[in-house]
């Protein structure tokens, strides 16, 4: 069981990091469109 959790935790962390990156990218793009 512990090995399974260890395998899942890094995946979840990676997806969370990706979501944060996407969020910042969306914020930047929206800012650019507002400036335009």
PDB file of C-alpha atoms in Angstrom, residues 4-31:
ATOM      1  CA  UNK A   4       1.179   2.760  -4.240  1.00  0.00           C
ATOM      2  CA  UNK A   5       0.752   6.049  -2.364  1.00  0.00           C
ATOM      3  CA  UNK A   6       4.350   6.984  -3.107  1.00  0.00           C
ATOM      4  CA  UNK A   7       3.746   6.276  -6.792  1.00  0.00           C
ATOM      5  CA  UNK A   8       0.526   8.336  -6.855  1.00  0.00           C
ATOM      6  CA  UNK A   9       1.767  11.322  -4.800  1.00  0.00           C
ATOM      7  CA  UNK A  10       4.418  12.464  -7.357  1.00  0.00           C
ATOM      8  CA  UNK A  11       1.856  12.236 -10.167  1.00  0.00           C
ATOM      9  CA  UNK A  12      -0.618  14.401  -8.259  1.00  0.00           C
ATOM     10  CA  UNK A  13       2.123  16.895  -7.425  1.00  0.00           C
ATOM     11  CA  UNK A  14       3.095  17.074 -11.103  1.00  0.00           C
ATOM     12  CA  UNK A  15      -0.479  17.698 -12.228  1.00  0.00           C
ATOM     13  CA  UNK A  16      -0.843  20.407  -9.555  1.00  0.00           C
ATOM     14  CA  UNK A  17       2.318  22.123 -10.795  1.00  0.00           C
ATOM     15  CA  UNK A  18       1.017  21.912 -14.369  1.00  0.00           C
ATOM     16  CA  UNK A  19      -2.314  23.421 -13.310  1.00  0.00           C
ATOM     17  CA  UNK A  20      -0.499  26.322 -11.652  1.00  0.00           C
ATOM     18  CA  UNK A  21       1.584  26.863 -14.808  1.00  0.00           C
ATOM     19  CA  UNK A  22      -1.558  26.804 -16.975  1.00  0.00           C
ATOM     20  CA  UNK A  23      -3.264  29.258 -14.613  1.00  0.00           C
ATOM     21  CA  UNK A  24      -0.367  31.728 -14.842  1.00  0.00           C
ATOM     22  CA  UNK A  25      -0.279  31.309 -18.630  1.00  0.00           C
ATOM     23  CA  UNK A  26      -4.018  32.026 -18.855  1.00  0.00           C
ATOM     24  CA  UNK A  27      -3.634  35.072 -16.609  1.00  0.00           C
ATOM     25  CA  UNK A  28      -0.797  36.393 -18.779  1.00  0.00           C
ATOM     26  CA  UNK A  29      -2.734  35.818 -22.017  1.00  0.00           C
ATOM     27  CA  UNK A  30      -5.847  37.540 -20.611  1.00  0.00           C
ATOM     28  CA  UNK A  31      -3.678  40.461 -19.512  1.00  0.00           C
TER      29      UNK A  31
END
